[in-house]
PDB file of C-alpha atoms in Angstrom:
ATOM      1  CA  MET A  14     101.627  55.835 -57.590  1.00 60.00           C
ATOM      2  CA  PRO A  15     100.865  52.304 -59.131  1.00 71.00           C
ATOM      3  CA  ALA A  16     104.125  49.987 -58.899  1.00 73.00           C
ATOM      4  CA  ARG A  17     104.468  49.625 -62.935  1.00 78.00           C
ATOM      5  CA  ARG A  18     104.388  53.208 -63.285  1.00 82.00           C
ATOM      6  CA  LEU A  19     107.058  53.852 -60.323  1.00 80.00           C
ATOM      7  CA  LYS A  20     109.214  51.319 -61.901  1.00 81.00           C
ATOM      8  CA  LEU A  21     108.857  53.011 -65.377  1.00 84.00           C
ATOM      9  CA  MET A  22     109.653  56.561 -63.879  1.00 87.00           C
ATOM     10  CA  THR A  23     112.515  55.215 -62.017  1.00 86.00           C
ATOM     11  CA  ILE A  24     114.164  53.576 -65.202  1.00 89.00           C
ATOM     12  CA  LEU A  25     113.385  56.557 -67.183  1.00 92.00           C
ATOM     13  CA  GLY A  26     114.740  59.070 -64.663  1.00 92.00           C
ATOM     14  CA  GLY A  27     117.990  57.010 -64.308  1.00 92.00           C
ATOM     15  CA  ILE A  28     118.464  57.103 -68.187  1.00 93.00           C
ATOM     16  CA  LEU A  29     117.820  60.633 -68.314  1.00 95.00           C
ATOM     17  CA  LEU A  30     120.426  61.414 -65.593  1.00 95.00           C
ATOM     18  CA  ALA A  31     122.944  59.221 -67.258  1.00 94.00           C
ATOM     19  CA  GLY A  32     122.423  60.940 -70.542  1.00 95.00           C
ATOM     20  CA  LEU A  33     122.812  64.319 -68.958  1.00 95.00           C
ATOM     21  CA  ALA A  34     125.887  63.468 -67.359  1.00 95.00           C
ATOM     22  CA  LEU A  35     127.303  62.070 -70.669  1.00 95.00           C
ATOM     23  CA  LEU A  36     125.984  65.105 -72.311  1.00 95.00           C
ATOM     24  CA  SER A  37     127.903  67.262 -69.885  1.00 95.00           C
ATOM     25  CA  TRP A  38     131.042  65.241 -70.553  1.00 95.00           C
ATOM     26  CA  THR A  39     130.897  66.243 -74.286  1.00 94.00           C
ATOM     27  CA  GLN A  40     131.048  69.975 -73.678  1.00 95.00           C
ATOM     28  CA  ASP A  41     133.441  72.636 -72.697  1.00 95.00           C
ATOM     29  CA  TRP A  42     133.857  72.731 -68.860  1.00 95.00           C
ATOM     30  CA  PHE A  43     136.589  75.605 -68.756  1.00 95.00           C
ATOM     31  CA  HIS A  44     137.673  78.569 -70.367  1.00 94.00           C
ATOM     32  CA  VAL A  45     141.328  78.991 -69.628  1.00 93.00           C
ATOM     33  CA  VAL A  46     143.582  81.775 -70.595  1.00 93.00           C
ATOM     34  CA  VAL A  47     147.385  80.922 -70.444  1.00 91.00           C
ATOM     35  CA  ALA A  48     150.405  83.161 -71.064  1.00 86.00           C
ATOM     36  CA  SER A  49     151.982  81.654 -74.327  1.00 77.00           C
ATOM     37  CA  PRO A  50     155.804  81.129 -74.305  1.00 71.00           C
ATOM     38  CA  GLN A  51     156.064  82.935 -77.590  1.00 72.00           C
ATOM     39  CA  GLY A  52     154.332  85.959 -76.099  1.00 72.00           C
ATOM     40  CA  GLY A  53     150.804  86.916 -75.744  1.00 78.00           C
ATOM     41  CA  ASP A  54     147.607  85.257 -74.140  1.00 83.00           C
ATOM     42  CA  LEU A  55     146.410  82.181 -75.411  1.00 88.00           C
ATOM     43  CA  PRO A  56     142.542  81.054 -74.946  1.00 91.00           C
ATOM     44  CA  LEU A  57     141.764  77.306 -74.398  1.00 92.00           C
ATOM     45  CA  ASP A  58     138.734  75.712 -74.351  1.00 93.00           C
ATOM     46  CA  VAL A  59     139.003  72.630 -71.953  1.00 94.00           C
ATOM     47  CA  ALA A  60     136.172  69.976 -72.570  1.00 93.00           C
ATOM     48  CA  GLY A  61     134.738  67.624 -70.237  1.00 93.00           C
ATOM     49  CA  ASP A  62     136.542  64.518 -71.749  1.00 93.00           C
ATOM     50  CA  VAL A  63     139.778  66.197 -70.491  1.00 93.00           C
ATOM     51  CA  ALA A  64     138.721  67.603 -67.125  1.00 93.00           C
ATOM     52  CA  GLY A  65     136.462  65.074 -66.065  1.00 93.00           C
ATOM     53  CA  ALA A  66     137.657  62.089 -68.167  1.00 93.00           C
ATOM     54  CA  PRO A  67     135.869  59.146 -66.003  1.00 94.00           C
ATOM     55  CA  LEU A  68     132.455  60.563 -66.685  1.00 94.00           C
ATOM     56  CA  SER A  69     131.749  58.829 -69.834  1.00 94.00           C
ATOM     57  CA  ALA A  70     132.378  55.358 -68.202  1.00 95.00           C
ATOM     58  CA  LEU A  71     130.474  56.021 -65.409  1.00 95.00           C
ATOM     59  CA  SER A  72     127.467  57.418 -67.472  1.00 94.00           C
ATOM     60  CA  LEU A  73     127.734  54.385 -69.545  1.00 95.00           C
ATOM     61  CA  ALA A  74     127.673  52.042 -66.612  1.00 95.00           C
ATOM     62  CA  SER A  75     124.605  53.702 -65.186  1.00 94.00           C
ATOM     63  CA  LEU A  76     122.591  53.332 -68.743  1.00 93.00           C
ATOM     64  CA  ALA A  77     123.524  49.544 -68.591  1.00 93.00           C
ATOM     65  CA  LEU A  78     122.349  49.351 -64.978  1.00 93.00           C
ATOM     66  CA  PHE A  79     119.055  50.833 -65.655  1.00 90.00           C
ATOM     67  CA  GLY A  80     118.634  48.535 -68.655  1.00 89.00           C
ATOM     68  CA  ALA A  81     119.431  45.679 -66.352  1.00 89.00           C
ATOM     69  CA  LEU A  82     116.682  47.055 -64.032  1.00 86.00           C
ATOM     70  CA  THR A  83     113.982  46.152 -66.308  1.00 84.00           C
ATOM     71  CA  ILE A  84     114.245  42.539 -65.777  1.00 85.00           C
ATOM     72  CA  ALA A  85     115.889  42.307 -62.357  1.00 81.00           C
ATOM     73  CA  GLY A  86     114.342  40.617 -59.407  1.00 83.00           C
ATOM     74  CA  ARG A  87     113.903  42.098 -56.012  1.00 82.00           C
ATOM     75  CA  VAL A  88     117.254  40.781 -54.601  1.00 87.00           C
ATOM     76  CA  PHE A  89     119.071  42.284 -57.796  1.00 87.00           C
ATOM     77  CA  ARG A  90     117.298  45.458 -57.679  1.00 87.00           C
ATOM     78  CA  VAL A  91     118.737  46.225 -54.281  1.00 90.00           C
ATOM     79  CA  VAL A  92     122.190  45.019 -55.347  1.00 92.00           C
ATOM     80  CA  LEU A  93     122.022  47.382 -58.619  1.00 92.00           C
ATOM     81  CA  GLY A  94     120.415  50.223 -56.533  1.00 91.00           C
ATOM     82  CA  VAL A  95     123.424  50.061 -54.216  1.00 94.00           C
ATOM     83  CA  LEU A  96     125.730  50.059 -57.408  1.00 95.00           C
ATOM     84  CA  GLN A  97     123.784  53.220 -58.670  1.00 94.00           C
ATOM     85  CA  VAL A  98     124.631  55.187 -55.501  1.00 96.00           C
ATOM     86  CA  ALA A  99     128.286  54.342 -55.951  1.00 96.00           C
ATOM     87  CA  LEU A 100     128.106  55.300 -59.424  1.00 95.00           C
ATOM     88  CA  GLY A 101     126.367  58.659 -58.718  1.00 96.00           C
ATOM     89  CA  VAL A 102     128.959  59.305 -56.007  1.00 97.00           C
ATOM     90  CA  SER A 103     131.755  58.737 -58.077  1.00 96.00           C
ATOM     91  CA  VAL A 104     130.058  61.360 -60.757  1.00 96.00           C
ATOM     92  CA  VAL A 105     129.978  63.836 -57.924  1.00 96.00           C
ATOM     93  CA  VAL A 106     133.498  63.292 -56.806  1.00 97.00           C
ATOM     94  CA  THR A 107     134.633  63.712 -60.408  1.00 96.00           C
ATOM     95  CA  THR A 108     133.033  66.893 -61.143  1.00 96.00           C
ATOM     96  CA  SER A 109     133.507  68.490 -57.845  1.00 96.00           C
ATOM     97  CA  THR A 110     137.217  67.532 -57.907  1.00 95.00           C
ATOM     98  CA  ALA A 111     137.410  69.468 -61.394  1.00 95.00           C
ATOM     99  CA  LEU A 112     135.472  72.478 -60.051  1.00 95.00           C
ATOM    100  CA  ALA A 113     137.670  72.503 -56.955  1.00 95.00           C
ATOM    101  CA  ASP A 114     140.884  72.648 -59.052  1.00 93.00           C
ATOM    102  CA  PRO A 115     140.031  73.822 -62.655  1.00 93.00           C
ATOM    103  CA  VAL A 116     143.766  74.465 -63.479  1.00 92.00           C
ATOM    104  CA  ARG A 117     144.877  70.950 -62.425  1.00 93.00           C
ATOM    105  CA  ALA A 118     141.801  69.424 -64.234  1.00 92.00           C
ATOM    106  CA  SER A 119     142.906  71.524 -67.443  1.00 91.00           C
ATOM    107  CA  GLY A 120     146.617  70.609 -67.169  1.00 90.00           C
ATOM    108  CA  SER A 121     146.765  68.102 -70.024  1.00 90.00           C
ATOM    109  CA  ALA A 122     145.230  70.649 -72.235  1.00 91.00           C
ATOM    110  CA  VAL A 123     147.614  73.329 -71.278  1.00 90.00           C
ATOM    111  CA  THR A 124     150.610  71.048 -71.695  1.00 89.00           C
ATOM    112  CA  THR A 125     149.466  70.120 -75.212  1.00 88.00           C
ATOM    113  CA  ALA A 126     148.620  73.640 -76.350  1.00 86.00           C
ATOM    114  CA  THR A 127     151.921  75.417 -74.868  1.00 85.00           C
ATOM    115  CA  GLY A 128     154.553  72.328 -74.187  1.00 83.00           C
ATOM    116  CA  VAL A 129     154.736  73.537 -70.552  1.00 85.00           C
ATOM    117  CA  ASP A 130     154.367  70.423 -68.021  1.00 86.00           C
ATOM    118  CA  GLY A 131     154.290  70.106 -64.147  1.00 87.00           C
ATOM    119  CA  THR A 132     151.444  71.442 -62.041  1.00 84.00           C
ATOM    120  CA  ASP A 133     153.383  74.584 -60.711  1.00 88.00           C
ATOM    121  CA  SER A 134     154.630  75.372 -64.037  1.00 88.00           C
ATOM    122  CA  ILE A 135     150.950  75.427 -65.431  1.00 87.00           C
ATOM    123  CA  ARG A 136     149.783  77.211 -62.489  1.00 89.00           C
ATOM    124  CA  ALA A 137     152.474  79.988 -63.220  1.00 88.00           C
ATOM    125  CA  ILE A 138     151.297  80.623 -66.829  1.00 88.00           C
ATOM    126  CA  VAL A 139     147.494  80.342 -66.396  1.00 90.00           C
ATOM    127  CA  SER A 140     146.041  83.755 -66.424  1.00 88.00           C
ATOM    128  CA  SER A 141     142.429  83.094 -65.894  1.00 90.00           C
ATOM    129  CA  VAL A 142     140.041  80.288 -65.596  1.00 92.00           C
ATOM    130  CA  GLU A 143     136.153  80.571 -65.857  1.00 93.00           C
ATOM    131  CA  PRO A 144     134.058  77.359 -65.629  1.00 94.00           C
ATOM    132  CA  THR A 145     130.897  76.999 -67.558  1.00 95.00           C
ATOM    133  CA  ALA A 146     127.693  75.680 -66.653  1.00 96.00           C
ATOM    134  CA  TRP A 147     128.334  72.080 -67.969  1.00 96.00           C
ATOM    135  CA  PRO A 148     130.328  70.657 -65.141  1.00 95.00           C
ATOM    136  CA  TRP A 149     127.836  72.000 -62.500  1.00 96.00           C
ATOM    137  CA  LEU A 150     125.016  70.271 -64.579  1.00 96.00           C
ATOM    138  CA  GLY A 151     127.151  66.895 -64.285  1.00 95.00           C
ATOM    139  CA  LEU A 152     127.555  67.520 -60.780  1.00 96.00           C
ATOM    140  CA  VAL A 153     123.848  68.035 -60.311  1.00 96.00           C
ATOM    141  CA  ALA A 154     123.002  65.017 -62.457  1.00 96.00           C
ATOM    142  CA  GLY A 155     125.445  62.886 -59.978  1.00 95.00           C
ATOM    143  CA  VAL A 156     123.843  63.944 -56.809  1.00 97.00           C
ATOM    144  CA  LEU A 157     120.239  62.884 -58.389  1.00 96.00           C
ATOM    145  CA  ALA A 158     121.614  59.811 -59.766  1.00 95.00           C
ATOM    146  CA  ALA A 159     123.013  58.795 -56.214  1.00 96.00           C
ATOM    147  CA  LEU A 160     119.536  59.644 -54.567  1.00 95.00           C
ATOM    148  CA  LEU A 161     117.950  57.629 -57.226  1.00 93.00           C
ATOM    149  CA  GLY A 162     119.751  54.700 -56.490  1.00 93.00           C
ATOM    150  CA  VAL A 163     118.980  55.100 -52.718  1.00 94.00           C
ATOM    151  CA  ALA A 164     115.221  55.185 -53.906  1.00 90.00           C
ATOM    152  CA  THR A 165     115.807  52.165 -55.698  1.00 89.00           C
ATOM    153  CA  VAL A 166     117.048  50.293 -52.766  1.00 90.00           C
ATOM    154  CA  LEU A 167     114.194  51.497 -50.530  1.00 87.00           C
ATOM    155  CA  LEU A 168     111.343  50.867 -52.996  1.00 82.00           C
ATOM    156  CA  ALA A 169     112.768  47.558 -54.579  1.00 74.00           C
ATOM    157  CA  GLY A 170     109.843  45.565 -52.912  1.00 74.00           C
ATOM    158  CA  ALA A 171     107.309  47.889 -54.146  1.00 71.00           C
ATOM    159  CA  TRP A 172     107.961  47.193 -58.060  1.00 72.00           C
ATOM    160  CA  PRO A 173     106.188  44.549 -59.855  1.00 67.00           C
ATOM    161  CA  GLN A 174     107.648  41.126 -60.183  1.00 65.00           C
ATOM    162  CA  ALA A 175     109.611  40.657 -63.497  1.00 57.00           C
ATOM    163  CA  THR A 176     107.703  38.106 -65.916  1.00 54.00           C
ATOM    164  CA  ARG A 177     109.294  35.310 -66.788  1.00 53.00           C
ATOM    165  CA  LYS A 178     109.207  35.470 -70.571  1.00 51.00           C
ATOM    166  CA  TYR A 179     111.607  32.934 -70.920  1.00 44.00           C
ATOM    167  CA  SER A 180     111.527  29.564 -69.151  1.00 44.00           C
ATOM    168  CA  ALA A 181     113.481  26.442 -69.327  1.00 50.00           C
ATOM    169  CA  THR A 182     111.315  23.867 -71.392  1.00 51.00           C
ATOM    170  CA  ARG A 183     112.058  20.106 -72.168  1.00 52.00           C
ATOM    171  CA  LEU A 184     111.090  19.429 -75.873  1.00 53.00           C
ATOM    172  CA  VAL A 185     109.728  15.899 -76.247  1.00 51.00           C
ATOM    173  CA  ALA A 186     108.536  13.928 -79.356  1.00 51.00           C
ATOM    174  CA  ALA A 187     104.878  13.811 -79.867  1.00 53.00           C
ATOM    175  CA  ASP A 188     105.049   9.941 -80.330  1.00 57.00           C
ATOM    176  CA  PRO A 189     107.288   8.772 -77.344  1.00 52.00           C
ATOM    177  CA  SER A 190     107.989   5.505 -79.373  1.00 54.00           C
ATOM    178  CA  ALA A 191     109.420   7.483 -82.140  1.00 55.00           C
ATOM    179  CA  ASP A 192     112.214   8.962 -79.835  1.00 58.00           C
ATOM    180  CA  PRO A 193     115.512   6.716 -79.753  1.00 61.00           C
ATOM    181  CA  ALA A 194     116.370   8.111 -76.386  1.00 62.00           C
ATOM    182  CA  ALA A 195     112.958   6.937 -74.942  1.00 62.00           C
ATOM    183  CA  ALA A 196     113.296   3.564 -76.482  1.00 62.00           C
ATOM    184  CA  TRP A 197     116.785   3.246 -74.973  1.00 60.00           C
ATOM    185  CA  ASP A 198     115.298   4.193 -71.633  1.00 63.00           C
ATOM    186  CA  ALA A 199     112.585   1.656 -71.851  1.00 63.00           C
ATOM    187  CA  LEU A 200     115.290  -1.160 -72.715  1.00 63.00           C
ATOM    188  CA  SER A 201     117.373   0.043 -69.720  1.00 64.00           C
ATOM    189  CA  GLY A 202     114.224  -0.408 -67.476  1.00 61.00           C
ATOM    190  CA  GLY A 203     113.686  -3.886 -68.806  1.00 63.00           C
ATOM    191  CA  ASP A 204     110.550  -3.110 -71.169  1.00 63.00           C
ATOM    192  CA  ASP A 205     110.707  -4.137 -74.946  1.00 60.00           C
ATOM    193  CA  PRO A 206     109.312  -1.494 -77.137  1.00 54.00           C
ATOM    194  CA  THR A 207     108.849  -4.053 -79.911  1.00 60.00           C
ATOM    195  CA  ASP A 208     105.970  -5.771 -77.585  1.00 59.00           C
ATOM    196  CA  ASP A 209     103.999  -2.857 -78.546  1.00 54.00           C
ATOM    197  CA  PRO A 210     101.412  -4.021 -81.091  1.00 53.00           C
ATOM    198  CA  ALA A 211     101.846  -0.975 -83.269  1.00 51.00           C
ATOM    199  CA  HIS A 212     105.328  -1.883 -83.795  1.00 49.00           C
ATOM    200  CA  LEU A 213     104.628  -5.520 -84.354  1.00 47.00           C
ATOM    201  CA  ASP A 214     102.061  -4.703 -87.044  1.00 51.00           C
ATOM    202  CA  GLU A 215     104.353  -2.143 -88.905  1.00 50.00           C
ATOM    203  CA  GLY A 216     107.197  -4.800 -88.764  1.00 49.00           C
ATOM    204  CA  GLY A 217     104.965  -7.438 -90.267  1.00 49.00           C
ATOM    205  CA  SER A 218     105.704  -9.866 -87.580  1.00 50.00           C
ATOM    206  CA  GLY A 219     102.932  -9.749 -85.307  1.00 50.00           C
ATOM    207  CA  PRO A 220      99.214 -10.962 -85.147  1.00 51.00           C
ATOM    208  CA  THR A 221      96.705 -10.139 -87.746  1.00 50.00           C
ATOM    209  CA  GLU A 222      93.145  -9.684 -87.195  1.00 51.00           C
ATOM    210  CA  PRO A 223      90.953 -12.820 -88.178  1.00 52.00           C
ATOM    211  CA  GLY A 224      90.160 -12.977 -91.824  1.00 51.00           C
ATOM    212  CA  ARG A 225      92.991 -10.824 -93.149  1.00 51.00           C
ATOM    213  CA  THR A 226      96.023 -12.055 -95.060  1.00 50.00           C
ATOM    214  CA  ARG A 227      99.424 -10.393 -95.259  1.00 47.00           C
TER     215      ARG A 227
END
């Protein structure tokens, strides 16, 4: 695969995975049924922003990282690739922790709906918990994002070099004699800018051509 295309596919893949993780965060992760203190069962939909709150910050950080990769040099590609591995692993930890203990992950939503607080008290009133596909999607996106970070580190040298679109330039006047800084530098070096015939002629005090009068 050409180096330019490899770079493009890596960046687009990273943006896609970050977008999927962020989409997962906005959806319902668990359908919870609790015994209401007032009697009866109370169904609750627990979204990813409750069960997996850190996922949004991790996804946005990953998006920014792949944006930076578009202009990064080889060394910074390696650094950013390592950071992407860390972000992907963090997404995996966030989603897997919620899937491993959905009651605990849904605790704040249950407390808001029933007023019951405390992990043991919440477990006592939860009748059932049914996970949706969205936390699993976030988990897969995290695993693939971490693997993409590893690939970025390994293939950093194969990418084309970033073009230096913006480079430092020094602006100088078209006529150095019209630049006050240049004149001052000339005086500091022992040169007298007034020795220039053009300056003498403009000032009216220099020699004139034969046969001409001022």
